[in-house]
Coordinates of C-alpha atoms in Angstrom, one line a residue:
Chain A
X137 CA 0.0 0.0 0.0
X138 CA 1.6 3.3 -1.0
X139 CA 1.3 6.6 0.8
X140 CA 1.3 8.8 -2.3
X141 CA -0.3 12.2 -1.8
X142 CA -1.7 13.7 -5.0
X143 CA -0.4 17.3 -5.5
X144 CA -2.8 20.2 -5.6
X145 CA -3.8 22.1 -8.7
X146 CA -1.2 24.8 -8.2
X147 CA 1.8 22.3 -7.7
X148 CA 0.5 20.2 -10.6
X149 CA 0.5 23.2 -12.9
X150 CA 4.0 24.2 -11.8
X151 CA 5.2 20.6 -12.5
X152 CA 3.7 20.7 -15.9
X153 CA 5.3 24.0 -16.7
X154 CA 8.8 22.7 -15.6
X155 CA 8.3 19.5 -17.6
X156 CA 7.3 21.5 -20.7
X157 CA 10.4 23.7 -20.3
X158 CA 12.8 20.8 -19.8
X159 CA 11.3 19.0 -22.8
X160 CA 11.6 22.1 -25.0
X161 CA 15.3 22.5 -23.9
X162 CA 15.9 18.8 -24.4
X163 CA 14.5 19.0 -27.9
X164 CA 16.7 22.1 -28.7
X165 CA 19.8 20.6 -27.2
X166 CA 19.4 17.2 -29.0
X167 CA 19.2 19.0 -32.3
X168 CA 22.8 19.9 -32.2
X169 CA 25.8 17.7 -31.7
X170 CA 27.7 20.4 -29.7
X171 CA 24.8 21.2 -27.4
X172 CA 24.2 17.7 -26.4
X173 CA 27.2 18.0 -24.0
X174 CA 25.0 20.0 -21.7
X175 CA 22.1 18.3 -20.1
X176 CA 18.8 20.3 -19.7
X177 CA 18.8 19.7 -16.1
X178 CA 22.4 21.1 -15.7
X179 CA 21.5 24.1 -17.7
X180 CA 18.3 24.7 -15.7
X181 CA 20.1 24.3 -12.4
X182 CA 22.7 26.8 -13.6
X183 CA 20.1 29.2 -14.6
X184 CA 18.8 28.9 -11.0
X185 CA 22.1 29.7 -9.5
X186 CA 24.1 26.5 -9.4
X187 CA 27.8 26.6 -10.2
X188 CA 28.9 24.4 -13.2
X189 CA 32.1 25.0 -15.1
X190 CA 31.1 22.7 -18.0
X191 CA 27.9 24.7 -18.6
X192 CA 29.8 27.9 -18.3
X193 CA 32.3 26.8 -20.9
X194 CA 29.6 25.5 -23.3
X195 CA 27.8 28.8 -22.9
X196 CA 30.9 30.8 -23.8
X197 CA 31.2 28.7 -27.0
X198 CA 27.7 28.4 -28.3
X199 CA 25.2 31.2 -29.1
X200 CA 22.2 28.9 -29.5
X201 CA 22.8 27.5 -26.0
X202 CA 23.2 31.0 -24.6
X203 CA 19.9 32.0 -26.2
X204 CA 18.2 29.0 -24.5
X205 CA 19.8 30.0 -21.3
X206 CA 18.6 33.6 -21.6
X207 CA 15.1 32.3 -22.2
X208 CA 15.3 30.3 -19.1
X209 CA 16.6 33.3 -17.1
X210 CA 13.6 35.3 -18.3
X211 CA 11.1 32.6 -17.3
X212 CA 12.5 32.3 -13.9
X213 CA 13.4 35.9 -13.1
X214 CA 11.6 37.7 -10.3
X215 CA 12.2 41.0 -12.0
X216 CA 13.1 41.8 -15.5
X217 CA 14.8 45.1 -16.7
X218 CA 14.8 45.4 -20.4
X219 CA 17.2 47.1 -22.7
X220 CA 17.4 50.8 -21.7
X221 CA 16.5 52.0 -25.2
X222 CA 13.1 50.3 -24.8
X223 CA 12.4 51.9 -21.5
X224 CA 10.8 55.3 -21.8
X225 CA 12.2 56.5 -18.5
X226 CA 15.9 55.5 -19.4
X227 CA 18.2 58.4 -19.0
X228 CA 21.9 58.8 -19.5
X229 CA 24.1 61.4 -17.8
X230 CA 27.8 61.3 -17.3
X231 CA 27.9 57.7 -18.7
X232 CA 25.8 56.6 -15.8
X233 CA 22.5 54.9 -16.7
X234 CA 19.2 54.5 -15.0
X235 CA 16.7 52.0 -16.3
X236 CA 13.5 50.6 -15.1
X237 CA 11.4 47.5 -15.4
X238 CA 8.2 46.4 -13.9
X239 CA 8.5 46.9 -10.0
X240 CA 12.2 47.5 -10.3
X241 CA 14.7 50.2 -11.2
X242 CA 18.5 49.9 -11.5
X243 CA 20.5 53.1 -11.3
X244 CA 24.1 54.1 -10.8
X245 CA 25.3 57.0 -8.7
X246 CA 28.9 58.2 -8.7
X247 CA 30.8 58.0 -5.4
X248 CA 31.7 61.5 -4.0
X249 CA 34.5 59.9 -2.0
X250 CA 36.1 57.8 -4.7
X251 CA 35.5 59.3 -8.2
X252 CA 36.6 56.0 -9.8
X253 CA 33.7 54.1 -8.0
X254 CA 30.0 54.1 -8.5
X255 CA 27.1 52.9 -6.5
X256 CA 24.9 50.4 -8.3
X257 CA 21.5 50.8 -6.7
X258 CA 18.8 48.2 -7.3
X259 CA 15.4 49.4 -6.1
X260 CA 12.6 47.0 -5.8
X261 CA 9.1 48.3 -5.5
X262 CA 7.2 45.1 -6.4
X263 CA 5.5 42.9 -3.9
X264 CA 7.2 39.7 -4.9
X265 CA 7.4 37.2 -2.1
X266 CA 10.7 35.9 -3.3
X267 CA 13.8 37.8 -2.1
X268 CA 16.2 38.2 -5.0
X269 CA 19.8 37.2 -4.5
X270 CA 21.4 37.5 -7.9
X271 CA 21.5 40.0 -10.7
X272 CA 22.3 38.7 -14.2
X273 CA 23.1 41.1 -16.9
X274 CA 23.1 39.9 -20.6
X275 CA 24.3 41.6 -23.7
X276 CA 22.8 41.4 -27.2
X277 CA 24.7 38.1 -27.8
X278 CA 23.3 36.6 -24.7
X279 CA 26.6 36.7 -22.9
X280 CA 25.4 36.8 -19.4
X281 CA 27.3 37.7 -16.3
X282 CA 26.0 36.9 -12.7
X283 CA 26.5 39.2 -9.7
X284 CA 25.4 38.4 -6.2
X285 CA 23.1 40.9 -4.6
X286 CA 23.8 42.0 -1.0
X287 CA 21.0 41.9 1.6
X288 CA 18.0 44.0 0.5
X289 CA 17.2 46.7 2.9
X290 CA 14.1 48.7 2.6
X291 CA 13.7 47.4 -0.9
X292 CA 17.1 48.5 -1.9
X293 CA 20.2 46.5 -2.7
X294 CA 23.4 48.7 -2.9
X295 CA 26.8 47.7 -4.4
X296 CA 29.9 49.7 -4.8
X297 CA 32.0 48.9 -7.8
X298 CA 34.9 50.3 -9.7
X299 CA 33.9 52.2 -12.9
X300 CA 35.8 49.7 -15.0
X301 CA 34.1 46.7 -13.3
X302 CA 32.1 44.2 -15.5
X303 CA 28.9 45.1 -13.7
X304 CA 29.3 48.8 -14.4
X305 CA 30.4 48.2 -17.9
X306 CA 27.4 46.1 -18.7
X307 CA 24.8 48.3 -17.0
X308 CA 26.3 51.3 -18.8
X309 CA 25.5 49.6 -22.1
X310 CA 21.9 50.5 -23.0
X311 CA 21.6 47.4 -25.1
X312 CA 21.9 45.0 -22.2
X313 CA 19.1 43.5 -20.2
X314 CA 19.1 42.5 -16.6
X315 CA 17.3 39.7 -14.7
X316 CA 16.9 39.7 -11.0
X317 CA 16.2 36.4 -9.3
Chain B
X141 CA 41.9 73.5 14.2
X142 CA 43.0 70.3 15.9
X143 CA 43.3 67.1 14.1
X144 CA 42.0 64.0 15.8
X145 CA 42.7 60.4 14.6
X146 CA 39.7 58.2 15.6
X147 CA 40.5 54.5 16.2
X148 CA 37.8 51.8 16.9
X149 CA 39.3 49.2 19.2
X150 CA 38.7 45.7 18.0
X151 CA 40.1 42.3 19.0
X152 CA 42.2 42.3 15.9
X153 CA 43.7 45.6 16.6
X154 CA 42.6 49.2 16.2
X155 CA 40.8 50.3 13.0
X156 CA 41.1 53.9 12.1
X157 CA 38.1 55.8 10.8
X158 CA 40.0 57.2 7.8
X159 CA 37.3 59.2 6.2
X160 CA 33.5 60.1 6.4
X161 CA 32.0 61.3 3.2
X162 CA 28.4 62.3 2.6
X163 CA 26.9 60.4 -0.4
X164 CA 23.8 60.4 -2.6
X165 CA 23.3 56.6 -2.4
X166 CA 20.4 55.7 -0.3
X167 CA 22.3 53.5 2.3
X168 CA 25.2 54.3 4.5
X169 CA 28.1 52.0 4.1
X170 CA 31.4 51.0 5.6
X171 CA 34.2 50.4 3.2
X172 CA 37.6 48.8 3.7
X173 CA 40.7 50.7 2.8
X174 CA 38.9 53.1 0.5
X175 CA 38.1 50.2 -1.8
X176 CA 34.8 48.6 -2.9
X177 CA 34.8 45.9 -0.2
X178 CA 31.8 46.6 2.0
X179 CA 32.1 45.4 5.6
X180 CA 29.2 43.4 7.0
X181 CA 28.5 46.0 9.7
X182 CA 27.3 48.3 7.0
X183 CA 23.7 47.5 7.6
X184 CA 24.0 48.2 11.3
X185 CA 25.9 51.4 10.5
X186 CA 23.1 52.5 8.1
X187 CA 20.6 51.9 11.0
X188 CA 22.9 53.9 13.5
X189 CA 22.9 56.9 11.1
X190 CA 19.3 57.0 10.0
X191 CA 16.8 59.0 12.0
X192 CA 14.3 56.7 13.7
X193 CA 16.5 53.7 14.0
X194 CA 19.7 55.5 14.9
X195 CA 21.1 58.7 16.5
X196 CA 23.6 60.2 14.0
X197 CA 21.2 62.1 11.9
X198 CA 19.1 63.0 14.8
X199 CA 22.0 64.6 16.6
X200 CA 24.0 66.0 13.8
X201 CA 21.5 66.3 10.9
X202 CA 19.6 67.1 9.0
X203 CA 22.0 66.4 6.2
X204 CA 21.9 67.5 2.6
X205 CA 22.9 64.1 1.5
X206 CA 21.2 60.7 1.7
X207 CA 23.9 58.7 3.4
X208 CA 27.5 58.5 4.6
X209 CA 30.3 56.4 3.3
X210 CA 32.8 55.5 6.1
X211 CA 36.2 54.3 5.1
X212 CA 38.2 52.3 7.8
X213 CA 41.7 51.0 7.6
X214 CA 41.1 47.6 9.0
X215 CA 38.1 45.3 9.2
X216 CA 35.5 45.7 11.9
X217 CA 33.6 42.5 12.9
X218 CA 30.3 41.9 14.3
X219 CA 28.9 43.5 17.4
X220 CA 28.2 47.1 18.2
X221 CA 31.3 48.3 20.1
X222 CA 32.2 50.4 17.1
X223 CA 29.4 52.8 17.8
X224 CA 31.2 55.0 20.2
X225 CA 34.1 55.5 17.8
X226 CA 31.7 56.2 14.9
X227 CA 29.7 58.7 17.0
X228 CA 33.0 60.4 17.9
X229 CA 34.0 60.6 14.2
X230 CA 30.6 62.1 13.2
X231 CA 30.9 64.6 16.1
X232 CA 34.4 65.6 14.9
X233 CA 33.2 66.0 11.3
X234 CA 30.3 68.1 12.5
X235 CA 32.4 70.4 14.7
X236 CA 34.0 73.6 13.7
X237 CA 37.0 73.2 16.1
X238 CA 38.4 69.9 15.0
X239 CA 38.9 67.8 11.9
X240 CA 39.2 64.0 11.3
X241 CA 42.7 63.0 10.6
X242 CA 42.9 60.5 7.8
X243 CA 45.4 57.6 7.6
X244 CA 48.1 59.6 6.1
X245 CA 47.8 62.8 8.3
X246 CA 49.7 63.5 11.4
X247 CA 47.2 63.9 14.2
X248 CA 47.4 66.2 17.2
X249 CA 45.8 63.5 19.3
X250 CA 44.8 59.8 19.0
X251 CA 41.5 58.7 20.3
X252 CA 41.1 55.0 21.0
X253 CA 37.5 54.0 21.7
X254 CA 35.2 51.1 22.3
X255 CA 31.6 51.2 23.5
X256 CA 28.0 51.0 22.4
X257 CA 25.7 54.1 22.2
X258 CA 22.1 53.6 23.1
X259 CA 19.2 55.6 21.7
X260 CA 19.3 57.9 24.6
X261 CA 22.9 58.7 24.1
X262 CA 24.1 56.6 27.0
X263 CA 27.4 54.8 26.6
X264 CA 26.9 51.1 27.2
X265 CA 29.5 48.5 28.3
X266 CA 31.0 46.0 25.8
X267 CA 33.0 42.9 25.9
X268 CA 36.5 41.7 25.2
X269 CA 38.2 44.7 26.7
X270 CA 41.4 42.8 27.7
X271 CA 41.8 41.4 24.1
X272 CA 41.3 44.8 22.6
X273 CA 44.0 46.3 24.8
X274 CA 46.3 43.4 24.1
X275 CA 45.8 43.7 20.4
X276 CA 46.6 47.5 20.6
X277 CA 49.8 47.3 22.5
X278 CA 52.2 48.0 19.6
X279 CA 49.8 50.7 18.5
X280 CA 50.0 52.5 21.8
X281 CA 53.8 52.1 21.9
X282 CA 54.2 53.5 18.4
X283 CA 52.1 56.6 19.1
X284 CA 53.9 57.0 22.4
X285 CA 57.2 56.9 20.7
X286 CA 56.0 59.4 18.1
X287 CA 55.0 61.8 21.0
X288 CA 51.4 61.9 20.0
X289 CA 49.0 61.9 23.1
X290 CA 46.6 58.9 23.2
X291 CA 43.2 59.2 24.9
X292 CA 41.4 55.9 25.6
X293 CA 37.7 56.3 26.1
X294 CA 35.6 53.4 27.2
X295 CA 32.2 52.9 29.0
X296 CA 32.5 53.6 32.7
X297 CA 31.6 51.0 35.3
X298 CA 32.9 47.4 34.6
X299 CA 34.7 48.3 31.4
X300 CA 36.7 50.9 33.2
X301 CA 37.7 48.4 35.9
X302 CA 38.5 45.8 33.2
X303 CA 40.7 48.1 31.2
X304 CA 42.5 49.2 34.3
X305 CA 43.2 45.5 35.1
X306 CA 44.3 45.0 31.5
X307 CA 47.2 47.5 32.2
X308 CA 47.1 50.1 29.5
X309 CA 50.7 51.2 28.6
X310 CA 52.1 54.3 30.3
X311 CA 51.2 57.5 28.7
X312 CA 47.8 56.5 27.6
X313 CA 45.1 58.7 29.3
X314 CA 42.0 56.7 30.3
X315 CA 38.6 58.1 30.8
X316 CA 35.3 56.3 31.4
X317 CA 32.1 57.7 29.8
X318 CA 28.5 57.3 30.7
X319 CA 27.1 59.5 27.9
X320 CA 28.0 61.0 24.6
X321 CA 27.9 64.5 26.1
X322 CA 31.0 63.4 28.2
X323 CA 32.5 62.1 24.9
X324 CA 32.1 65.4 23.3
X325 CA 33.6 67.2 26.3
X326 CA 36.6 64.8 26.2
X327 CA 37.2 65.4 22.6
X328 CA 37.4 69.1 23.4
X329 CA 34.7 70.0 21.0
X330 CA 33.6 73.5 21.8
X331 CA 30.0 74.4 22.9
X332 CA 29.5 76.2 19.5
X333 CA 30.1 72.9 17.7
X334 CA 27.3 70.8 16.6
X335 CA 27.0 68.5 19.5
X336 CA 24.3 66.7 21.4
X337 CA 23.2 68.4 24.5
X338 CA 21.1 66.4 26.9
X339 CA 17.7 67.3 28.3
X340 CA 16.0 70.7 28.0
X341 CA 19.2 72.6 27.6
X342 CA 19.2 71.7 23.9
X343 CA 16.2 73.9 23.1
X344 CA 17.1 76.7 25.5
X345 CA 17.6 80.0 23.6
X346 CA 17.1 83.6 24.3
X347 CA 18.7 86.3 26.4
X348 CA 18.7 87.3 30.0
X349 CA 18.9 90.8 31.3
X350 CA 22.0 92.4 32.6
X351 CA 21.5 93.3 36.3
X352 CA 24.0 91.7 38.6
X353 CA 22.8 90.2 41.8
X354 CA 24.6 87.9 44.1
X355 CA 22.6 86.3 46.8
X356 CA 24.7 83.1 47.0
X357 CA 26.5 81.9 49.9
X358 CA 29.1 79.1 49.8
X359 CA 29.0 75.7 51.2
X360 CA 32.1 73.7 51.4
X361 CA 31.8 70.3 53.0
X362 CA 35.0 68.4 53.1
X363 CA 33.8 64.9 53.7
X364 CA 36.2 62.6 55.2
X365 CA 36.0 59.8 57.6
X366 CA 39.1 60.1 59.5
X367 CA 37.2 60.5 62.7
X368 CA 35.9 56.9 62.4
X369 CA 39.3 55.6 62.5
X370 CA 41.5 57.9 64.4
X371 CA 39.9 57.7 67.9
X372 CA 41.9 55.6 70.4
X373 CA 38.7 53.9 71.7
X374 CA 37.0 53.6 68.4
X375 CA 37.1 49.8 68.3
X376 CA 35.4 49.6 71.6
X377 CA 32.8 52.4 70.9
X378 CA 31.6 51.5 67.5
X379 CA 32.5 47.9 66.7
X380 CA 29.3 47.3 64.8
X381 CA 29.8 50.4 62.6
X382 CA 33.4 49.3 61.8
X383 CA 32.3 45.9 60.7
X384 CA 29.7 47.4 58.5
X385 CA 32.3 49.6 56.8
X386 CA 34.5 46.6 56.2
X387 CA 31.6 44.6 54.8
X388 CA 30.6 47.4 52.5
X389 CA 34.3 47.5 51.3
X390 CA 34.3 43.9 50.5
X391 CA 31.5 44.4 48.0
X392 CA 33.5 47.0 46.0
X393 CA 34.4 46.2 42.5
X394 CA 37.9 44.7 41.9
X395 CA 40.3 47.3 43.1
X396 CA 42.2 49.0 40.3
X397 CA 45.2 49.5 42.5
X398 CA 45.6 46.6 45.0
X399 CA 48.5 48.1 46.8
X400 CA 46.5 51.2 47.5
X401 CA 43.5 49.2 48.7
X402 CA 45.7 47.3 51.0
X403 CA 46.5 50.5 52.8
X404 CA 44.1 51.2 55.6
X405 CA 45.5 54.6 56.5
X406 CA 42.9 57.3 56.8
X407 CA 43.9 60.7 55.2
X408 CA 42.4 63.9 56.2
X409 CA 42.5 66.5 53.4
X410 CA 45.1 69.0 54.1
X411 CA 44.2 72.7 53.9
X412 CA 46.2 72.8 50.7
X413 CA 43.6 70.7 49.0
X414 CA 40.6 73.0 48.5
X415 CA 37.9 73.8 46.1
X416 CA 36.8 77.4 45.5
X417 CA 33.7 78.0 43.5
X418 CA 33.3 81.4 41.9
X419 CA 30.4 83.1 40.0
X420 CA 31.2 84.4 36.6
X421 CA 29.3 87.6 35.9
X422 CA 29.7 90.2 33.1
X423 CA 31.4 93.5 34.0
X424 CA 29.3 96.6 34.2
X425 CA 27.7 97.3 30.9
X426 CA 28.5 93.9 29.6
X427 CA 26.3 90.9 28.9
X428 CA 26.6 87.1 29.2
X429 CA 26.4 86.8 25.4
X430 CA 29.6 88.9 25.1
X431 CA 31.2 86.7 27.8
X432 CA 30.2 83.5 26.1
X433 CA 31.5 84.7 22.8
X434 CA 34.8 85.7 24.3
X435 CA 34.3 89.4 23.6
X436 CA 34.7 90.4 27.2
X437 CA 36.2 88.8 30.3
X438 CA 33.8 87.8 33.1
X439 CA 34.4 89.1 36.5
X440 CA 34.7 86.2 39.1
X441 CA 33.4 86.5 42.6
X442 CA 34.2 83.6 45.0
X443 CA 31.2 82.3 46.7
X444 CA 31.6 82.6 50.5
X445 CA 31.6 79.4 52.4
X446 CA 29.0 78.6 55.0
X447 CA 29.3 75.2 56.4
X448 CA 26.2 73.1 56.6
X449 CA 24.3 75.0 54.0
X450 CA 24.0 74.7 50.3
X451 CA 25.2 77.8 48.5
X452 CA 22.7 79.6 46.6
X453 CA 23.1 81.9 43.5
X454 CA 20.5 83.6 41.4
X455 CA 20.6 83.0 37.6
X456 CA 20.0 86.7 36.8
X457 CA 23.2 87.9 35.0
X458 CA 25.0 84.7 36.0
X459 CA 27.1 83.6 33.0
X460 CA 28.8 80.7 34.5
X461 CA 30.9 79.2 37.2
X462 CA 34.6 78.7 37.9
X463 CA 35.9 75.7 39.9
X464 CA 39.3 76.1 41.2
X465 CA 41.0 73.0 42.7
X466 CA 44.2 73.8 44.6
X467 CA 46.3 70.7 45.2
X468 CA 49.3 72.4 46.9
X469 CA 52.9 72.1 45.9
X470 CA 53.0 68.2 45.7
X471 CA 51.9 66.3 42.6
X472 CA 48.7 64.2 43.0
X473 CA 46.0 62.7 41.0
X474 CA 42.6 64.4 41.0
X475 CA 39.4 63.3 39.5
X476 CA 36.5 65.8 39.5
X477 CA 32.9 65.2 38.7
X478 CA 29.8 67.4 38.3
X479 CA 26.7 65.6 39.6
X480 CA 23.5 67.4 38.5
X481 CA 21.0 66.8 41.3
X482 CA 18.1 68.8 39.7
X483 CA 17.4 71.2 37.0
X484 CA 18.7 71.7 33.4
X485 CA 21.9 70.4 32.1
X486 CA 25.0 72.8 32.3
X487 CA 26.4 73.5 28.9
X488 CA 30.0 73.7 27.9
X489 CA 31.2 71.7 30.7
X490 CA 34.5 70.6 29.0
X491 CA 36.3 69.1 31.9
X492 CA 40.2 69.6 31.7
X493 CA 41.9 66.4 31.2
X494 CA 44.0 66.8 34.2
X495 CA 40.8 66.5 36.4
X496 CA 40.3 63.0 35.0
X497 CA 42.3 61.3 37.7
X498 CA 44.8 59.8 35.2
X499 CA 47.6 62.4 35.1
X500 CA 49.5 63.7 38.0
X501 CA 49.3 67.4 38.7
X502 CA 49.9 70.0 41.3
X503 CA 49.0 73.6 42.2
X504 CA 45.7 75.1 41.0
X505 CA 43.5 73.6 38.3
X506 CA 40.5 75.4 37.0
X507 CA 37.3 74.1 35.4
X508 CA 34.9 76.7 33.9
X509 CA 31.4 76.0 32.9
X510 CA 28.5 78.1 31.4
X511 CA 25.1 78.0 32.9
X512 CA 21.9 77.9 30.9
X513 CA 20.4 81.3 30.0
X514 CA 17.1 80.2 31.3
X515 CA 16.0 77.8 33.9
X516 CA 12.6 76.2 34.4
X517 CA 13.5 75.1 37.9
X518 CA 16.5 75.5 40.2
X519 CA 19.7 73.9 39.0
X520 CA 21.3 72.1 41.9
X521 CA 24.6 70.3 41.6
X522 CA 27.2 68.6 43.6
X523 CA 30.9 69.0 42.7
X524 CA 33.0 66.1 43.8
X525 CA 36.7 65.7 43.8
X526 CA 38.8 62.7 44.7
X527 CA 42.5 63.2 45.4
X528 CA 45.1 60.6 45.9
X529 CA 48.7 59.6 45.4
X530 CA 47.6 56.9 42.8
X531 CA 45.3 57.4 39.8
X532 CA 41.8 58.0 41.0
X533 CA 39.6 57.7 37.8
X534 CA 38.3 54.3 38.8
X535 CA 37.5 55.4 42.3
X536 CA 35.4 58.3 40.8
X537 CA 33.6 55.9 38.6
X538 CA 32.8 53.8 41.6
X539 CA 31.7 56.7 43.7
X540 CA 29.2 57.9 41.0
X541 CA 27.5 54.5 41.2
X542 CA 27.0 54.5 44.9
X543 CA 23.6 55.2 46.3
X544 CA 24.8 55.8 49.9
X545 CA 26.9 58.8 49.4
X546 CA 28.2 59.2 53.0
X547 CA 29.0 55.6 53.3
X548 CA 30.9 55.7 50.0
X549 CA 33.0 58.7 51.1
X550 CA 33.8 57.0 54.3
X551 CA 35.0 54.0 52.4
X552 CA 37.2 56.0 50.2
X553 CA 38.6 57.9 53.1
X554 CA 39.6 54.6 54.8
X555 CA 41.6 53.7 51.7
X556 CA 43.5 56.9 51.9
X557 CA 41.7 59.1 49.3
X558 CA 40.7 62.7 50.0
X559 CA 37.1 63.5 48.9
X560 CA 36.0 67.1 48.6
X561 CA 32.4 68.0 47.9
X562 CA 30.5 71.2 47.2
X563 CA 26.8 71.7 46.8
X564 CA 25.4 74.6 45.1
X565 CA 21.9 75.8 43.9
X566 CA 21.2 78.2 41.2
X567 CA 17.6 79.7 41.3
X568 CA 15.8 81.0 38.2

């Protein structure tokens, strides 16, 4: 006699969604010899924060895989901040960009103390229950870089970075998009 | 303008507050070595700065900027013992008479601090005092060799006793604090500087008229207990009282100077050790405002003594008070304390460091204070001084905690310390 508990509608729907995503990825990956070295579950785990050098290397070499990865990021992001050019409120001054997404704004503020440093300020106004921990910024070729977010205080995560740091360089490029999860 | 180097004592060694910069970013942060490494205490520092959760903006603000970036030279770990040092750094930055020395500057004075600051600006005891002193030994030696005076500021009570037992190197002046007002005084930040002023004095403004009137009389009560011990038949007459005194002494905190406590000799203050309290009033045609701004010299009038009574002065045209402590020709340690018994806080009571009981001195030492321009109720205070051949700072801290004043004075007298006390009331 088994003790299996049938999941509720909500969990069932979520399971179906994941299955669908994984099947889709599996189909895409199996269509290419090069992509098959990365399993769908490994890519999915990586998109959710897991470390994996093999996946990282494969992503660096293959545009198609990066696009799949980027789609996974978008589906799993708590907040999405599109390219700055597409956001009406985007503004640029002194090479410091401010951009907005739904329930979220990312802006950079120069440091008065250290002119070669800037504050990256992630402001979250949405009512999402999940507390984001990572900021992922992707360029037009879906080259994505992950940056850990510090503890969010009063809806704000604040980072200090050098002006030539990858994070600042990517966010200063209006063509990049950001995912917060 | 004097340059103060502020060091936060940690168990890993002192960390200098190198720089405080107002910023437009929403959160205040603590950065290491001017880089982009953010210390874990940043969240607590932000809370400490923000109005509502902290005291910095409340006491030194409002600010034109959203936050501060504090750069430190070494990492500061968890806990809140950095708060006293951080408060000191903000006080210095807000003042007009001092500036914060950065890591490359030559300071006029080094301030070494540890302590927590509560929401009411009280200074709260912290842990690991002995470890912090041990980790700072080379630091103290280096500054001593460089000829730069070092002032160690710690919470009074148990921390003061602990640090005394940890044996600070010679040349380091030690002062215990119970409030940030005392911190401001110890830093020598003037009354015109931005500084927290406790109680109603903070909101007191306005002027008073200029008619001089002295009604005060002087009370000097030199409280000693030599009589308890000096009588030939004392043991026979008051055995119970004697035992009570000994029992009370057993409950004292660990003695800072064991050799001194071992002595049971009772010392009567000699005539050379005296306190004189004088009223400071403007000369004819002058005002207290001109006195306070240093435009004219106040005239001082010693208050006449009257044993057994509290001296009384009227506030009208009274600019301040001057306390003169005469120690005589021989060098001694003296710790003075102003205990406000009722009424408003006295402003500008920057106590000279020689009256902290750490440094030996001789002859006459003076302490000048301003009194509030208006009083809602009489201001009554008690001026205490402990004099001894050994450092007396710990004894003063102990005395301030005692509820039975007379008994405490007796106990100190038994240990060979002279205790001088004045009581004085200023009526509106």
